[in-house]
mmCIF file of C-alpha atoms and ligand atoms in Angstrom:
data_model
loop_
_atom_site.group_PDB
_atom_site.id
_atom_site.type_symbol
_atom_site.label_atom_id
_atom_site.label_comp_id
_atom_site.label_asym_id
_atom_site.label_seq_id
_atom_site.Cartn_x
_atom_site.Cartn_y
_atom_site.Cartn_z
ATOM 1 C CA MET A 179 -0.217 10.552 128.208
ATOM 2 C CA ILE A 180 -2.099 8.003 130.347
ATOM 3 C CA ASP A 181 -3.098 7.941 133.936
ATOM 4 C CA ALA A 182 -4.263 4.370 133.717
ATOM 5 C CA SER A 183 -5.188 4.361 137.565
ATOM 6 C CA PRO A 184 -8.903 3.345 136.385
ATOM 7 C CA LEU A 185 -7.321 0.079 135.280
ATOM 8 C CA GLY A 186 -5.586 -0.514 138.402
ATOM 9 C CA ALA A 187 -7.634 1.251 141.053
ATOM 10 C CA ASN A 188 -9.132 -1.736 142.504
ATOM 11 C CA VAL A 189 -6.872 -4.444 141.545
ATOM 12 C CA PRO A 190 -5.968 -6.595 144.342
ATOM 13 C CA CYS A 191 -2.405 -6.977 145.297
ATOM 14 C CA PRO A 192 -1.745 -10.746 146.134
ATOM 15 C CA PRO A 193 -1.567 -11.127 149.936
ATOM 16 C CA PHE A 194 1.893 -12.714 149.815
ATOM 17 C CA LEU A 195 3.361 -9.554 148.105
ATOM 18 C CA PRO A 196 4.744 -6.509 150.268
ATOM 19 C CA ASN A 197 2.653 -3.463 149.902
ATOM 20 C CA MET A 198 3.906 -2.570 146.286
ATOM 21 C CA ASN A 199 2.587 0.949 146.298
ATOM 22 C CA SER A 200 5.506 1.909 148.565
ATOM 23 C CA LEU A 201 8.106 -0.302 146.875
ATOM 24 C CA PRO A 202 10.897 1.671 144.795
ATOM 25 C CA PHE A 203 10.968 1.004 141.162
ATOM 26 C CA THR A 204 14.197 -1.056 141.401
ATOM 27 C CA MET A 205 15.598 -3.993 139.603
ATOM 28 C CA GLU A 206 14.867 -6.071 142.819
ATOM 29 C CA ASN A 207 11.259 -5.326 142.493
ATOM 30 C CA LEU A 208 11.030 -5.534 138.658
ATOM 31 C CA GLY A 209 9.927 -9.026 138.827
ATOM 32 C CA PHE A 210 6.917 -8.224 141.224
ATOM 33 C CA ILE A 211 6.023 -5.139 139.106
ATOM 34 C CA ARG A 212 6.145 -7.352 135.764
ATOM 35 C CA GLN A 213 3.805 -9.975 137.446
ATOM 36 C CA PHE A 214 1.464 -7.545 138.995
ATOM 37 C CA PRO A 215 1.539 -4.343 137.014
ATOM 38 C CA TRP A 216 -1.758 -2.923 138.020
ATOM 39 C CA SER A 217 -1.010 -3.640 141.839
ATOM 40 C CA TYR A 218 1.769 -0.943 141.673
ATOM 41 C CA LYS A 219 -0.074 2.476 141.207
ATOM 42 C CA PRO A 220 3.186 4.454 140.482
ATOM 43 C CA ASN A 221 3.549 2.033 137.410
ATOM 44 C CA LEU A 222 0.111 3.235 135.877
ATOM 45 C CA THR A 223 1.077 6.661 134.653
ATOM 46 C CA LEU A 224 3.505 7.919 132.159
ATOM 47 C CA TYR A 225 3.370 11.476 133.744
ATOM 48 C CA GLY A 226 6.692 12.627 134.765
ATOM 49 C CA GLU A 227 8.302 10.265 132.083
ATOM 50 C CA GLU A 228 8.437 13.039 129.220
ATOM 51 C CA LYS A 229 12.195 12.757 128.804
ATOM 52 C CA HIS A 230 12.339 8.874 128.722
ATOM 53 C CA VAL A 231 9.258 8.714 126.360
ATOM 54 C CA ILE A 232 10.807 11.133 123.929
ATOM 55 C CA GLU A 233 14.151 9.339 123.896
ATOM 56 C CA GLU A 234 12.109 6.119 123.204
ATOM 57 C CA LEU A 235 10.374 7.730 120.231
ATOM 58 C CA LYS A 236 13.518 8.817 118.796
ATOM 59 C CA PHE A 237 14.893 5.302 119.056
ATOM 60 C CA PHE A 238 11.503 4.115 117.439
ATOM 61 C CA LYS A 239 12.032 6.596 114.397
ATOM 62 C CA GLN A 240 15.667 5.430 114.076
ATOM 63 C CA HIS A 241 14.374 1.798 113.743
ATOM 64 C CA GLY A 242 11.843 2.684 111.023
ATOM 65 C CA GLY A 243 8.888 3.825 113.024
ATOM 66 C CA SER A 244 7.099 7.053 111.911
ATOM 67 C CA SER A 245 3.653 7.525 113.516
ATOM 68 C CA MET A 246 1.846 6.486 116.505
ATOM 69 C CA VAL A 247 -1.742 6.521 117.653
ATOM 70 C CA GLU A 248 -2.264 7.614 121.099
ATOM 71 C CA CYS A 249 -5.720 6.797 122.505
ATOM 72 C CA THR A 250 -5.762 8.561 125.870
ATOM 73 C CA ILE A 251 -9.201 9.967 126.224
ATOM 74 C CA VAL A 252 -11.566 11.343 128.604
ATOM 75 C CA GLY A 253 -11.435 9.223 131.739
ATOM 76 C CA LEU A 254 -7.860 8.636 131.360
ATOM 77 C CA GLU A 255 -5.730 11.767 131.416
ATOM 78 C CA ARG A 256 -3.982 13.097 128.603
ATOM 79 C CA ASP A 257 -1.766 16.389 127.868
ATOM 80 C CA MET A 258 -2.235 17.559 124.318
ATOM 81 C CA ASN A 259 0.629 20.084 124.690
ATOM 82 C CA MET A 260 2.980 17.422 125.926
ATOM 83 C CA MET A 261 2.152 15.133 123.022
ATOM 84 C CA LYS A 262 2.736 17.872 120.657
ATOM 85 C CA ARG A 263 6.145 18.542 122.291
ATOM 86 C CA MET A 264 6.984 14.974 122.012
ATOM 87 C CA ALA A 265 6.074 14.754 118.301
ATOM 88 C CA GLU A 266 8.084 18.036 117.646
ATOM 89 C CA GLU A 267 11.077 16.712 119.550
ATOM 90 C CA SER A 268 11.188 13.313 118.324
ATOM 91 C CA GLY A 269 9.875 13.697 114.751
ATOM 92 C CA VAL A 270 7.247 10.911 115.221
ATOM 93 C CA ASN A 271 3.799 11.894 114.138
ATOM 94 C CA ILE A 272 1.474 11.406 117.068
ATOM 95 C CA ILE A 273 -2.227 10.879 116.133
ATOM 96 C CA SER A 274 -4.401 11.809 119.335
ATOM 97 C CA GLY A 275 -7.731 10.287 120.174
ATOM 98 C CA THR A 276 -11.052 11.882 121.396
ATOM 99 C CA GLY A 277 -13.815 10.073 123.089
ATOM 100 C CA TYR A 278 -14.579 8.410 126.358
ATOM 101 C CA TYR A 279 -13.087 5.696 128.234
ATOM 102 C CA VAL A 280 -14.904 2.830 130.504
ATOM 103 C CA ASP A 281 -18.095 3.835 132.422
ATOM 104 C CA SER A 282 -16.128 3.555 135.806
ATOM 105 C CA ALA A 283 -13.577 6.017 134.783
ATOM 106 C CA LEU A 284 -15.896 8.793 133.533
ATOM 107 C CA PRO A 285 -16.537 12.043 135.378
ATOM 108 C CA SER A 286 -20.298 12.729 136.314
ATOM 109 C CA GLU A 287 -20.806 15.204 133.396
ATOM 110 C CA VAL A 288 -20.220 12.436 130.786
ATOM 111 C CA HIS A 289 -22.849 10.432 132.400
ATOM 112 C CA SER A 290 -25.344 13.279 132.474
ATOM 113 C CA ALA A 291 -24.477 14.649 128.930
ATOM 114 C CA THR A 292 -26.758 14.123 126.091
ATOM 115 C CA GLN A 293 -25.735 12.113 123.056
ATOM 116 C CA GLU A 294 -25.749 15.379 121.111
ATOM 117 C CA GLN A 295 -23.306 17.008 123.482
ATOM 118 C CA LEU A 296 -20.837 14.128 123.159
ATOM 119 C CA VAL A 297 -21.012 14.296 119.470
ATOM 120 C CA SER A 298 -20.496 18.020 119.541
ATOM 121 C CA THR A 299 -17.245 17.761 121.896
ATOM 122 C CA MET A 300 -15.772 14.857 119.604
ATOM 123 C CA VAL A 301 -16.448 16.701 116.412
ATOM 124 C CA HIS A 302 -14.787 19.829 117.946
ATOM 125 C CA ASP A 303 -11.821 17.728 119.056
ATOM 126 C CA ILE A 304 -11.286 16.797 115.661
ATOM 127 C CA THR A 305 -12.145 19.977 113.678
ATOM 128 C CA GLN A 306 -11.095 22.713 115.960
ATOM 129 C CA GLY A 307 -8.672 21.305 118.778
ATOM 130 C CA ALA A 308 -8.977 19.275 121.938
ATOM 131 C CA ALA A 309 -8.903 20.257 125.654
ATOM 132 C CA GLY A 310 -8.917 23.868 125.178
ATOM 133 C CA THR A 311 -5.946 23.686 122.546
ATOM 134 C CA ASP A 312 -5.829 24.072 118.723
ATOM 135 C CA ILE A 313 -4.371 20.644 118.687
ATOM 136 C CA ARG A 314 -6.796 18.461 116.643
ATOM 137 C CA CYS A 315 -7.444 14.765 117.266
ATOM 138 C CA GLY A 316 -7.235 12.358 114.475
ATOM 139 C CA VAL A 317 -9.169 9.344 115.515
ATOM 140 C CA ILE A 318 -12.203 8.626 118.011
ATOM 141 C CA GLY A 319 -10.986 6.375 120.639
ATOM 142 C CA GLU A 320 -10.228 4.093 122.289
ATOM 143 C CA ILE A 321 -13.768 4.146 123.110
ATOM 144 C CA GLY A 322 -14.135 2.292 126.427
ATOM 145 C CA THR A 323 -16.703 -0.360 127.063
ATOM 146 C CA SER A 324 -17.428 -2.893 129.843
ATOM 147 C CA TRP A 325 -19.015 -6.128 129.988
ATOM 148 C CA PRO A 326 -21.930 -5.994 129.938
ATOM 149 C CA VAL A 327 -22.124 -2.577 128.213
ATOM 150 C CA THR A 328 -23.429 -0.051 130.442
ATOM 151 C CA ALA A 329 -26.129 2.573 129.499
ATOM 152 C CA THR A 330 -23.485 5.481 129.376
ATOM 153 C CA GLU A 331 -21.162 3.307 127.278
ATOM 154 C CA LYS A 332 -23.971 2.614 124.819
ATOM 155 C CA LYS A 333 -24.989 6.322 124.629
ATOM 156 C CA VAL A 334 -21.031 6.969 123.921
ATOM 157 C CA LEU A 335 -21.121 4.211 121.280
ATOM 158 C CA GLN A 336 -24.237 5.851 119.580
ATOM 159 C CA ALA A 337 -22.498 9.312 119.808
ATOM 160 C CA THR A 338 -19.288 7.840 118.260
ATOM 161 C CA ALA A 339 -21.187 6.312 115.424
ATOM 162 C CA ALA A 340 -23.021 9.639 114.673
ATOM 163 C CA ALA A 341 -19.635 11.717 114.765
ATOM 164 C CA GLN A 342 -18.016 9.281 112.423
ATOM 165 C CA THR A 343 -20.776 9.484 109.987
ATOM 166 C CA GLN A 344 -20.468 13.284 110.159
ATOM 167 C CA LEU A 345 -16.594 13.267 109.695
ATOM 168 C CA GLY A 346 -15.678 10.039 107.969
ATOM 169 C CA CYS A 347 -13.095 9.532 110.784
ATOM 170 C CA PRO A 348 -11.472 6.285 112.014
ATOM 171 C CA VAL A 349 -12.658 4.810 115.292
ATOM 172 C CA ILE A 350 -10.975 2.437 117.660
ATOM 173 C CA ILE A 351 -12.745 0.492 120.530
ATOM 174 C CA HIS A 352 -11.672 -0.906 123.916
ATOM 175 C CA PRO A 353 -13.975 -4.066 124.303
ATOM 176 C CA GLY A 354 -14.951 -5.516 127.755
ATOM 177 C CA ARG A 355 -13.067 -8.539 128.908
ATOM 178 C CA ASN A 356 -15.502 -11.047 127.591
ATOM 179 C CA LYS A 357 -15.303 -12.863 124.311
ATOM 180 C CA GLN A 358 -18.870 -11.770 123.380
ATOM 181 C CA ALA A 359 -17.952 -8.265 124.014
ATOM 182 C CA PRO A 360 -16.524 -7.232 120.582
ATOM 183 C CA ALA A 361 -19.417 -8.494 118.604
ATOM 184 C CA GLU A 362 -21.894 -6.618 121.022
ATOM 185 C CA VAL A 363 -20.075 -3.452 120.515
ATOM 186 C CA ILE A 364 -20.142 -3.848 116.735
ATOM 187 C CA ARG A 365 -23.936 -4.587 116.777
ATOM 188 C CA ILE A 366 -24.420 -1.243 118.834
ATOM 189 C CA LEU A 367 -22.274 0.706 116.350
ATOM 190 C CA ALA A 368 -23.821 -0.711 113.223
ATOM 191 C CA GLU A 369 -27.386 -0.164 114.544
ATOM 192 C CA ALA A 370 -26.307 3.441 115.207
ATOM 193 C CA GLY A 371 -24.920 3.853 111.810
ATOM 194 C CA GLY A 372 -21.317 3.500 112.283
ATOM 195 C CA ASP A 373 -18.965 2.472 109.480
ATOM 196 C CA ILE A 374 -17.730 -1.051 110.766
ATOM 197 C CA SER A 375 -15.087 -1.067 107.994
ATOM 198 C CA ARG A 376 -13.365 2.030 109.432
ATOM 199 C CA THR A 377 -13.407 0.686 113.025
ATOM 200 C CA VAL A 378 -10.566 -1.020 114.869
ATOM 201 C CA MET A 379 -11.492 -3.563 117.553
ATOM 202 C CA SER A 380 -8.561 -3.422 119.922
ATOM 203 C CA HIS A 381 -7.145 -5.788 122.724
ATOM 204 C CA LEU A 382 -8.274 -8.845 120.723
ATOM 205 C CA ASP A 383 -5.406 -10.720 122.267
ATOM 206 C CA ARG A 384 -6.927 -10.573 125.708
ATOM 207 C CA THR A 385 -10.507 -10.886 124.579
ATOM 208 C CA ILE A 386 -10.768 -13.701 121.815
ATOM 209 C CA CYS A 387 -7.975 -16.229 121.720
ATOM 210 C CA ASP A 388 -9.842 -19.121 120.125
ATOM 211 C CA HIS A 389 -8.928 -19.197 116.586
ATOM 212 C CA GLU A 390 -12.361 -20.157 115.407
ATOM 213 C CA ASP A 391 -14.028 -17.544 117.686
ATOM 214 C CA LEU A 392 -11.658 -15.059 115.986
ATOM 215 C CA SER A 393 -12.612 -16.094 112.416
ATOM 216 C CA ALA A 394 -16.303 -15.866 113.559
ATOM 217 C CA PHE A 395 -15.653 -12.335 114.850
ATOM 218 C CA ALA A 396 -13.507 -11.260 111.752
ATOM 219 C CA LYS A 397 -16.610 -11.980 109.430
ATOM 220 C CA LEU A 398 -18.272 -8.609 110.890
ATOM 221 C CA GLY A 399 -15.934 -6.837 108.848
ATOM 222 C CA CYS A 400 -13.858 -4.415 111.232
ATOM 223 C CA TYR A 401 -10.075 -4.191 111.629
ATOM 224 C CA LEU A 402 -8.755 -6.681 114.034
ATOM 225 C CA GLU A 403 -6.216 -5.353 116.495
ATOM 226 C CA LEU A 404 -3.854 -7.544 118.487
ATOM 227 C CA ASP A 405 -2.065 -4.792 120.504
ATOM 228 C CA LEU A 406 -0.498 -6.187 123.678
ATOM 229 C CA PHE A 407 2.842 -7.339 121.903
ATOM 230 C CA GLY A 408 5.457 -7.449 124.479
ATOM 231 C CA ILE A 409 3.392 -8.467 127.398
ATOM 232 C CA GLU A 410 4.837 -12.108 127.901
ATOM 233 C CA VAL A 411 3.554 -12.690 131.461
ATOM 234 C CA SER A 412 0.660 -15.136 131.239
ATOM 235 C CA TYR A 413 -1.021 -14.159 134.117
ATOM 236 C CA TYR A 414 -3.620 -11.468 133.630
ATOM 237 C CA GLN A 415 -4.760 -9.454 136.701
ATOM 238 C CA LEU A 416 -7.762 -7.875 135.146
ATOM 239 C CA GLY A 417 -9.810 -10.953 134.148
ATOM 240 C CA ASP A 418 -10.025 -14.618 134.112
ATOM 241 C CA PHE A 419 -7.879 -15.109 131.036
ATOM 242 C CA ASP A 420 -4.603 -16.441 130.245
ATOM 243 C CA MET A 421 -2.643 -13.712 128.358
ATOM 244 C CA PRO A 422 -0.934 -15.156 125.210
ATOM 245 C CA SER A 423 2.596 -14.924 124.393
ATOM 246 C CA ASP A 424 3.819 -12.959 121.248
ATOM 247 C CA ALA A 425 4.330 -16.437 119.643
ATOM 248 C CA GLN A 426 0.689 -17.288 120.319
ATOM 249 C CA ARG A 427 -0.499 -13.689 118.923
ATOM 250 C CA ILE A 428 1.571 -14.403 115.820
ATOM 251 C CA LYS A 429 -0.285 -17.722 115.422
ATOM 252 C CA MET A 430 -3.683 -15.910 115.919
ATOM 253 C CA ILE A 431 -2.702 -13.393 113.222
ATOM 254 C CA LYS A 432 -1.365 -16.175 110.793
ATOM 255 C CA HIS A 433 -4.883 -17.899 111.290
ATOM 256 C CA VAL A 434 -6.735 -14.879 110.014
ATOM 257 C CA LEU A 435 -4.270 -13.963 107.435
ATOM 258 C CA ASP A 436 -4.790 -17.507 105.932
ATOM 259 C CA GLU A 437 -8.508 -16.942 106.018
ATOM 260 C CA GLY A 438 -8.092 -13.837 103.727
ATOM 261 C CA TYR A 439 -8.070 -11.018 106.277
ATOM 262 C CA GLU A 440 -4.641 -9.354 105.586
ATOM 263 C CA ASP A 441 -6.347 -6.019 104.868
ATOM 264 C CA ARG A 442 -8.002 -6.149 108.195
ATOM 265 C CA VAL A 443 -5.193 -6.673 110.688
ATOM 266 C CA VAL A 444 -3.301 -4.026 112.649
ATOM 267 C CA ILE A 445 -0.941 -4.500 115.656
ATOM 268 C CA ALA A 446 0.452 -2.426 118.439
ATOM 269 C CA HIS A 447 2.028 -2.539 122.070
ATOM 270 C CA ASP A 448 -0.561 -0.500 124.035
ATOM 271 C CA LEU A 449 2.172 0.696 126.063
ATOM 272 C CA TYR A 450 0.730 2.664 129.029
ATOM 273 C CA THR A 451 2.737 1.750 132.220
ATOM 274 C CA LYS A 452 6.336 2.596 133.178
ATOM 275 C CA HIS A 453 7.506 -0.999 133.456
ATOM 276 C CA ARG A 454 7.279 -1.656 129.504
ATOM 277 C CA LEU A 455 9.561 1.309 128.741
ATOM 278 C CA MET A 456 13.059 0.484 127.957
ATOM 279 C CA HIS A 457 14.266 2.960 130.747
ATOM 280 C CA TYR A 458 12.553 0.672 133.280
ATOM 281 C CA GLY A 459 13.785 -2.702 131.588
ATOM 282 C CA GLY A 460 10.824 -2.853 129.224
ATOM 283 C CA HIS A 461 10.605 -3.932 125.637
ATOM 284 C CA GLY A 462 9.756 -0.247 124.626
ATOM 285 C CA TYR A 463 8.046 1.140 121.468
ATOM 286 C CA SER A 464 10.215 -0.605 119.000
ATOM 287 C CA HIS A 465 9.645 -4.160 120.093
ATOM 288 C CA ILE A 466 7.307 -4.923 117.119
ATOM 289 C CA LEU A 467 9.796 -3.529 114.569
ATOM 290 C CA LEU A 468 12.954 -5.060 116.066
ATOM 291 C CA ASN A 469 11.704 -8.380 117.472
ATOM 292 C CA VAL A 470 8.106 -9.401 116.306
ATOM 293 C CA VAL A 471 8.443 -8.724 112.605
ATOM 294 C CA PRO A 472 11.527 -11.381 112.431
ATOM 295 C CA MET A 473 9.359 -13.922 114.357
ATOM 296 C CA MET A 474 6.365 -13.295 111.929
ATOM 297 C CA LEU A 475 8.681 -13.731 108.893
ATOM 298 C CA ALA A 476 10.124 -16.902 110.450
ATOM 299 C CA ARG A 477 6.518 -18.305 110.860
ATOM 300 C CA GLY A 478 5.495 -18.007 107.361
ATOM 301 C CA ILE A 479 4.024 -14.459 107.260
ATOM 302 C CA SER A 480 5.192 -12.729 104.200
ATOM 303 C CA GLN A 481 6.927 -9.211 103.987
ATOM 304 C CA ASP A 482 3.991 -8.135 102.065
ATOM 305 C CA GLN A 483 1.590 -9.097 104.952
ATOM 306 C CA VAL A 484 3.814 -7.473 107.431
ATOM 307 C CA ASP A 485 3.738 -4.331 105.278
ATOM 308 C CA LYS A 486 0.037 -4.261 105.107
ATOM 309 C CA MET A 487 -0.164 -4.596 108.956
ATOM 310 C CA LEU A 488 2.460 -1.880 109.718
ATOM 311 C CA ILE A 489 1.973 0.509 106.932
ATOM 312 C CA HIS A 490 -1.129 0.177 104.421
ATOM 313 C CA ASN A 491 -3.705 -0.922 106.863
ATOM 314 C CA PRO A 492 -3.050 1.754 109.482
ATOM 315 C CA ARG A 493 -2.688 4.355 106.614
ATOM 316 C CA ASN A 494 -6.060 3.251 105.156
ATOM 317 C CA TRP A 495 -7.836 3.273 108.502
ATOM 318 C CA LEU A 496 -6.443 6.706 109.551
ATOM 319 C CA THR A 497 -7.539 8.291 106.245
ATOM 320 C CA PHE A 498 -10.718 10.359 106.574
ATOM 321 C CA LYS A 499 -13.335 9.265 104.075
HETATM 322 C C1 LIG B 160 -5.400 2.312 129.252
HETATM 323 C C2 LIG B 160 -5.208 1.415 128.083
HETATM 324 C C3 LIG B 160 -6.252 0.232 127.930
HETATM 325 O O1 LIG B 160 -7.316 0.233 128.389
HETATM 326 N N1 LIG B 160 -5.487 -0.928 127.588
HETATM 327 C C4 LIG B 160 -6.297 -2.032 127.668
HETATM 328 C C5 LIG B 160 -5.486 -3.426 127.838
HETATM 329 S S1 LIG B 160 -6.039 -4.234 129.140
HETATM 330 O O2 LIG B 160 -5.747 -3.421 130.276
HETATM 331 O O3 LIG B 160 -7.606 -4.196 128.934
HETATM 332 O O4 LIG B 160 -5.413 -5.425 129.154
#
């Protein structure tokens, strides 16, 4: 599970707010927390929420969900045994990730590691088991990159490409917060021999919102992921960017579907903070199934296209080649 503190470690809390790190997580404070989720450090981890997450996973399964990709990697904090327990108790398949998050979150041994050492660790996590367990990962990612991409992140991307070439495994990328960042990452991966057609570029809904820019990026051939469904607060603490609404996300998706990319789109919530769990008044893991799909159908996206985004494209991406 995620301790996303690297995201919120140095995010300023607006001066007109009380010191949110000492506020209780109550209905009275929920408005502050939703508006400034990264200013409230207790919000940035799901540790201690195992019971609530399992209940949510059961709810997700009851409403048609079957699998979830969990991209917590080195630099965030994951608990392989906890994820195995959650999968067993809920009946939801959890596909865990291996790899390395953004530069600022990485331990010194990753900065000093050789590319070959990084490849070896990722291959071991997928073929033998991760973090000292026999629980094998199913994807590489979310590989973290900043803007500009740092030297360590470039080394990690090159190692990712080498491991993907060796295993034929899926890859997912966290791009830096600049509209040029996704294409730069694709360039580095392609130069290193990565399979762009088996690579997901995540968080496009907080990175590239102009439809024509999105079309230009789609031509590079990776999967296009809009994965912040359920975040309906337009103020984005982590960058100079107006966060789109779900309606705007659907318009972005309709644009690329109309351009023929229906085999390339995947969607998600990227739920890693308490405030988005149903237990804390959030939209939960079933938001896309219960609320977004009907909105998509009402906006001219067909059921076949929805099935591609939620079933066939993820299945094809997750299948080792
Ligand atoms: C910890 C998961 C993550 O990095 N999500 C990225 C979303 S955003 O914080 O970059 O908006």
